């Protein structure tokens, strides 16, 4: 009798576990997956409201840093970068990629230097970088970069006076291409 009740209890437990598993499995839509780590990190950084700073994010280690007024051509005068702790576009992507890859894979350079460390892709995926400017076989002259989110959108540090935000890729006229590390 004891053995029969132990078997019945085990069967009851297995039945309960099977129905819980079915409920959990049924509640997750098929084909749904988490966004890539680079995209998740970009959104986390955006939530911090980090300011744009010309040259920001190019200290020896990736992450927000004071910018520089050297080469600054922004509309806010006098140049606020040397007093602003933040990120410029390539400093933002450098920091996200360093966090995602566990090391500084893009390095301290600007957008031209970063595009040289990547390879062009014709079918972008969320987390790829989207560059603006001109990229030729012999000459690279880029001026902006963002993290592709999908659906024609990118996360970027756009300009002096702004914070890291989501923008439409179509707002910029000179798309140079999508690149993957």
PDB file of C-alpha atoms in Angstrom:
ATOM      1  CA  UNK A   1       0.000   0.000   0.000  1.00  0.00           C
ATOM      2  CA  UNK A   2       2.810   2.396   0.874  1.00  0.00           C
ATOM      3  CA  UNK A   3       4.568   1.679  -2.380  1.00  0.00           C
ATOM      4  CA  UNK A   4       1.401   2.297  -4.367  1.00  0.00           C
ATOM      5  CA  UNK A   5       0.863   5.714  -2.710  1.00  0.00           C
ATOM      6  CA  UNK A   6       4.541   6.649  -3.306  1.00  0.00           C
ATOM      7  CA  UNK A   7       4.160   5.772  -7.006  1.00  0.00           C
ATOM      8  CA  UNK A   8       0.885   7.730  -7.172  1.00  0.00           C
ATOM      9  CA  UNK A   9       2.557  10.749  -5.522  1.00  0.00           C
ATOM     10  CA  UNK A  10       5.476  10.557  -7.994  1.00  0.00           C
ATOM     11  CA  UNK A  11       3.072  10.368 -10.939  1.00  0.00           C
ATOM     12  CA  UNK A  12       1.112  13.324  -9.575  1.00  0.00           C
ATOM     13  CA  UNK A  13       4.345  15.321  -9.217  1.00  0.00           C
ATOM     14  CA  UNK A  14       5.460  14.428 -12.761  1.00  0.00           C
ATOM     15  CA  UNK A  15       2.054  15.430 -14.143  1.00  0.00           C
ATOM     16  CA  UNK A  16       2.236  18.766 -12.315  1.00  0.00           C
ATOM     17  CA  UNK A  17       5.759  19.410 -13.619  1.00  0.00           C
ATOM     18  CA  UNK A  18       4.708  18.536 -17.161  1.00  0.00           C
ATOM     19  CA  UNK A  19       1.799  21.001 -17.069  1.00  0.00           C
ATOM     20  CA  UNK A  20       4.008  23.763 -15.622  1.00  0.00           C
ATOM     21  CA  UNK A  21       6.584  23.117 -18.369  1.00  0.00           C
ATOM     22  CA  UNK A  22       3.839  23.250 -20.998  1.00  0.00           C
ATOM     23  CA  UNK A  23       2.560  26.549 -19.594  1.00  0.00           C
ATOM     24  CA  UNK A  24       6.024  28.105 -19.550  1.00  0.00           C
ATOM     25  CA  UNK A  25       6.815  26.863 -23.046  1.00  0.00           C
ATOM     26  CA  UNK A  26       3.460  28.023 -24.378  1.00  0.00           C
ATOM     27  CA  UNK A  27       3.930  31.534 -22.954  1.00  0.00           C
ATOM     28  CA  UNK A  28       7.115  32.256 -24.977  1.00  0.00           C
ATOM     29  CA  UNK A  29       6.306  33.139 -28.607  1.00  0.00           C
ATOM     30  CA  UNK A  30       8.155  31.029 -31.128  1.00  0.00           C
ATOM     31  CA  UNK A  31      10.999  32.785 -32.895  1.00  0.00           C
ATOM     32  CA  UNK A  32      11.279  35.501 -30.245  1.00  0.00           C
ATOM     33  CA  UNK A  33      14.786  36.113 -29.016  1.00  0.00           C
ATOM     34  CA  UNK A  34      16.637  38.685 -26.992  1.00  0.00           C
ATOM     35  CA  UNK A  35      18.283  41.523 -28.910  1.00  0.00           C
ATOM     36  CA  UNK A  36      22.055  41.220 -29.300  1.00  0.00           C
ATOM     37  CA  UNK A  37      24.181  42.306 -26.348  1.00  0.00           C
ATOM     38  CA  UNK A  38      25.387  45.396 -28.211  1.00  0.00           C
ATOM     39  CA  UNK A  39      21.796  46.608 -28.629  1.00  0.00           C
ATOM     40  CA  UNK A  40      20.894  45.883 -24.988  1.00  0.00           C
ATOM     41  CA  UNK A  41      23.996  47.766 -23.810  1.00  0.00           C
ATOM     42  CA  UNK A  42      23.228  50.707 -26.114  1.00  0.00           C
ATOM     43  CA  UNK A  43      19.759  51.026 -24.557  1.00  0.00           C
ATOM     44  CA  UNK A  44      21.219  50.810 -21.039  1.00  0.00           C
ATOM     45  CA  UNK A  45      23.636  53.624 -21.851  1.00  0.00           C
ATOM     46  CA  UNK A  46      20.843  55.687 -23.403  1.00  0.00           C
ATOM     47  CA  UNK A  47      18.878  55.382 -20.161  1.00  0.00           C
ATOM     48  CA  UNK A  48      21.739  57.117 -18.338  1.00  0.00           C
ATOM     49  CA  UNK A  49      21.163  60.315 -20.339  1.00  0.00           C
ATOM     50  CA  UNK A  50      24.841  60.741 -21.188  1.00  0.00           C
ATOM     51  CA  UNK A  51      25.606  64.014 -22.939  1.00  0.00           C
ATOM     52  CA  UNK A  52      27.311  64.441 -26.270  1.00  0.00           C
ATOM     53  CA  UNK A  53      30.847  65.762 -25.948  1.00  0.00           C
ATOM     54  CA  UNK A  54      33.070  66.346 -29.002  1.00  0.00           C
ATOM     55  CA  UNK A  55      35.980  63.928 -28.531  1.00  0.00           C
ATOM     56  CA  UNK A  56      34.329  62.309 -25.498  1.00  0.00           C
ATOM     57  CA  UNK A  57      34.903  58.587 -24.996  1.00  0.00           C
ATOM     58  CA  UNK A  58      38.451  58.604 -26.339  1.00  0.00           C
ATOM     59  CA  UNK A  59      40.437  58.435 -23.112  1.00  0.00           C
ATOM     60  CA  UNK A  60      42.803  55.473 -22.726  1.00  0.00           C
ATOM     61  CA  UNK A  61      39.823  53.372 -21.568  1.00  0.00           C
ATOM     62  CA  UNK A  62      36.418  53.422 -23.307  1.00  0.00           C
ATOM     63  CA  UNK A  63      33.577  55.256 -21.592  1.00  0.00           C
ATOM     64  CA  UNK A  64      32.508  58.814 -20.886  1.00  0.00           C
ATOM     65  CA  UNK A  65      35.335  61.314 -20.656  1.00  0.00           C
ATOM     66  CA  UNK A  66      35.885  65.043 -21.056  1.00  0.00           C
ATOM     67  CA  UNK A  67      35.976  66.037 -24.686  1.00  0.00           C
ATOM     68  CA  UNK A  68      38.198  68.411 -26.589  1.00  0.00           C
ATOM     69  CA  UNK A  69      37.655  71.662 -28.468  1.00  0.00           C
ATOM     70  CA  UNK A  70      40.341  70.750 -31.006  1.00  0.00           C
ATOM     71  CA  UNK A  71      38.606  70.445 -34.377  1.00  0.00           C
ATOM     72  CA  UNK A  72      35.208  71.417 -32.900  1.00  0.00           C
ATOM     73  CA  UNK A  73      32.779  72.942 -35.436  1.00  0.00           C
ATOM     74  CA  UNK A  74      29.541  72.694 -33.483  1.00  0.00           C
ATOM     75  CA  UNK A  75      26.836  75.325 -33.255  1.00  0.00           C
ATOM     76  CA  UNK A  76      27.136  75.938 -29.499  1.00  0.00           C
ATOM     77  CA  UNK A  77      29.757  78.628 -28.824  1.00  0.00           C
ATOM     78  CA  UNK A  78      32.073  78.687 -27.006  1.00  0.00           C
ATOM     79  CA  UNK A  79      32.913  75.009 -27.357  1.00  0.00           C
ATOM     80  CA  UNK A  80      31.544  73.157 -24.284  1.00  0.00           C
ATOM     81  CA  UNK A  81      33.403  69.865 -24.899  1.00  0.00           C
ATOM     82  CA  UNK A  82      36.428  70.475 -22.662  1.00  0.00           C
ATOM     83  CA  UNK A  83      34.052  70.975 -19.709  1.00  0.00           C
ATOM     84  CA  UNK A  84      31.572  68.226 -20.642  1.00  0.00           C
ATOM     85  CA  UNK A  85      31.978  64.615 -19.572  1.00  0.00           C
ATOM     86  CA  UNK A  86      30.294  62.504 -22.234  1.00  0.00           C
ATOM     87  CA  UNK A  87      30.643  60.697 -25.537  1.00  0.00           C
ATOM     88  CA  UNK A  88      30.867  61.573 -29.193  1.00  0.00           C
ATOM     89  CA  UNK A  89      29.488  59.142 -31.794  1.00  0.00           C
ATOM     90  CA  UNK A  90      32.624  56.988 -32.109  1.00  0.00           C
ATOM     91  CA  UNK A  91      33.242  57.178 -28.351  1.00  0.00           C
ATOM     92  CA  UNK A  92      29.733  55.793 -27.798  1.00  0.00           C
ATOM     93  CA  UNK A  93      30.141  52.881 -30.216  1.00  0.00           C
ATOM     94  CA  UNK A  94      33.649  52.192 -28.870  1.00  0.00           C
ATOM     95  CA  UNK A  95      32.288  51.917 -25.307  1.00  0.00           C
ATOM     96  CA  UNK A  96      29.350  49.673 -26.278  1.00  0.00           C
ATOM     97  CA  UNK A  97      31.599  47.328 -28.279  1.00  0.00           C
ATOM     98  CA  UNK A  98      34.198  47.226 -25.470  1.00  0.00           C
ATOM     99  CA  UNK A  99      31.504  46.240 -22.963  1.00  0.00           C
ATOM    100  CA  UNK A 100      30.009  43.656 -25.338  1.00  0.00           C
ATOM    101  CA  UNK A 101      33.360  42.078 -26.303  1.00  0.00           C
ATOM    102  CA  UNK A 102      35.093  42.364 -22.935  1.00  0.00           C
ATOM    103  CA  UNK A 103      37.923  44.448 -24.409  1.00  0.00           C
ATOM    104  CA  UNK A 104      38.476  47.602 -26.457  1.00  0.00           C
ATOM    105  CA  UNK A 105      38.027  46.126 -29.957  1.00  0.00           C
ATOM    106  CA  UNK A 106      37.575  49.463 -31.773  1.00  0.00           C
ATOM    107  CA  UNK A 107      40.350  51.434 -30.072  1.00  0.00           C
ATOM    108  CA  UNK A 108      40.621  55.149 -29.369  1.00  0.00           C
ATOM    109  CA  UNK A 109      40.483  56.393 -32.993  1.00  0.00           C
ATOM    110  CA  UNK A 110      37.701  58.206 -34.804  1.00  0.00           C
ATOM    111  CA  UNK A 111      35.080  56.816 -37.211  1.00  0.00           C
ATOM    112  CA  UNK A 112      37.655  56.397 -40.003  1.00  0.00           C
ATOM    113  CA  UNK A 113      39.864  54.249 -37.750  1.00  0.00           C
ATOM    114  CA  UNK A 114      36.900  52.209 -36.509  1.00  0.00           C
ATOM    115  CA  UNK A 115      35.538  51.349 -39.960  1.00  0.00           C
ATOM    116  CA  UNK A 116      38.979  49.937 -40.856  1.00  0.00           C
ATOM    117  CA  UNK A 117      38.634  47.372 -38.023  1.00  0.00           C
ATOM    118  CA  UNK A 118      35.344  46.025 -39.371  1.00  0.00           C
ATOM    119  CA  UNK A 119      33.964  44.363 -42.483  1.00  0.00           C
ATOM    120  CA  UNK A 120      31.112  45.611 -44.639  1.00  0.00           C
ATOM    121  CA  UNK A 121      27.825  43.682 -44.653  1.00  0.00           C
ATOM    122  CA  UNK A 122      24.995  43.906 -47.159  1.00  0.00           C
ATOM    123  CA  UNK A 123      22.328  42.575 -44.790  1.00  0.00           C
ATOM    124  CA  UNK A 124      22.670  44.453 -41.511  1.00  0.00           C
ATOM    125  CA  UNK A 125      21.653  42.923 -38.220  1.00  0.00           C
ATOM    126  CA  UNK A 126      20.871  44.772 -35.000  1.00  0.00           C
ATOM    127  CA  UNK A 127      24.163  45.556 -33.287  1.00  0.00           C
ATOM    128  CA  UNK A 128      26.090  46.256 -36.512  1.00  0.00           C
ATOM    129  CA  UNK A 129      27.549  49.737 -36.944  1.00  0.00           C
ATOM    130  CA  UNK A 130      26.160  52.145 -39.512  1.00  0.00           C
ATOM    131  CA  UNK A 131      28.630  54.696 -40.891  1.00  0.00           C
ATOM    132  CA  UNK A 132      28.023  57.972 -42.712  1.00  0.00           C
ATOM    133  CA  UNK A 133      30.380  59.722 -45.131  1.00  0.00           C
ATOM    134  CA  UNK A 134      32.364  58.216 -48.003  1.00  0.00           C
ATOM    135  CA  UNK A 135      34.134  54.868 -47.932  1.00  0.00           C
ATOM    136  CA  UNK A 136      36.198  54.020 -50.989  1.00  0.00           C
ATOM    137  CA  UNK A 137      38.837  51.398 -51.677  1.00  0.00           C
ATOM    138  CA  UNK A 138      41.685  53.829 -51.067  1.00  0.00           C
ATOM    139  CA  UNK A 139      40.109  56.652 -49.090  1.00  0.00           C
ATOM    140  CA  UNK A 140      37.823  56.726 -46.067  1.00  0.00           C
ATOM    141  CA  UNK A 141      36.163  59.992 -45.000  1.00  0.00           C
ATOM    142  CA  UNK A 142      33.442  59.203 -42.471  1.00  0.00           C
ATOM    143  CA  UNK A 143      31.942  61.660 -40.016  1.00  0.00           C
ATOM    144  CA  UNK A 144      29.308  59.744 -38.048  1.00  0.00           C
ATOM    145  CA  UNK A 145      28.530  56.275 -36.705  1.00  0.00           C
ATOM    146  CA  UNK A 146      25.634  54.667 -34.844  1.00  0.00           C
ATOM    147  CA  UNK A 147      24.535  51.240 -33.664  1.00  0.00           C
ATOM    148  CA  UNK A 148      21.943  49.709 -35.982  1.00  0.00           C
ATOM    149  CA  UNK A 149      18.782  48.713 -34.093  1.00  0.00           C
ATOM    150  CA  UNK A 150      16.761  47.364 -37.024  1.00  0.00           C
ATOM    151  CA  UNK A 151      13.760  48.878 -38.749  1.00  0.00           C
ATOM    152  CA  UNK A 152      15.763  51.793 -40.150  1.00  0.00           C
ATOM    153  CA  UNK A 153      16.748  53.080 -36.706  1.00  0.00           C
ATOM    154  CA  UNK A 154      20.058  53.598 -34.937  1.00  0.00           C
ATOM    155  CA  UNK A 155      21.259  54.528 -31.466  1.00  0.00           C
ATOM    156  CA  UNK A 156      23.831  57.314 -31.596  1.00  0.00           C
ATOM    157  CA  UNK A 157      25.451  60.304 -29.933  1.00  0.00           C
ATOM    158  CA  UNK A 158      24.335  62.808 -32.581  1.00  0.00           C
ATOM    159  CA  UNK A 159      25.541  66.331 -31.837  1.00  0.00           C
ATOM    160  CA  UNK A 160      26.557  68.944 -29.308  1.00  0.00           C
ATOM    161  CA  UNK A 161      23.692  69.720 -26.965  1.00  0.00           C
ATOM    162  CA  UNK A 162      22.075  66.268 -27.354  1.00  0.00           C
ATOM    163  CA  UNK A 163      22.206  63.023 -25.401  1.00  0.00           C
ATOM    164  CA  UNK A 164      22.578  59.457 -26.682  1.00  0.00           C
ATOM    165  CA  UNK A 165      19.305  58.756 -28.496  1.00  0.00           C
ATOM    166  CA  UNK A 166      17.489  56.762 -31.190  1.00  0.00           C
ATOM    167  CA  UNK A 167      17.281  58.368 -34.635  1.00  0.00           C
ATOM    168  CA  UNK A 168      16.104  57.331 -38.076  1.00  0.00           C
ATOM    169  CA  UNK A 169      18.947  56.388 -40.408  1.00  0.00           C
ATOM    170  CA  UNK A 170      17.070  58.128 -43.238  1.00  0.00           C
ATOM    171  CA  UNK A 171      17.528  61.510 -41.483  1.00  0.00           C
ATOM    172  CA  UNK A 172      21.170  61.512 -42.585  1.00  0.00           C
ATOM    173  CA  UNK A 173      21.802  61.886 -46.311  1.00  0.00           C
ATOM    174  CA  UNK A 174      25.148  60.171 -46.815  1.00  0.00           C
ATOM    175  CA  UNK A 175      24.867  56.567 -45.626  1.00  0.00           C
ATOM    176  CA  UNK A 176      28.248  54.879 -46.238  1.00  0.00           C
ATOM    177  CA  UNK A 177      27.252  51.371 -45.198  1.00  0.00           C
ATOM    178  CA  UNK A 178      26.786  48.823 -42.456  1.00  0.00           C
ATOM    179  CA  UNK A 179      29.766  47.126 -40.834  1.00  0.00           C
ATOM    180  CA  UNK A 180      30.270  44.208 -38.465  1.00  0.00           C
ATOM    181  CA  UNK A 181      33.161  43.408 -36.143  1.00  0.00           C
TER     182      UNK A 181
END
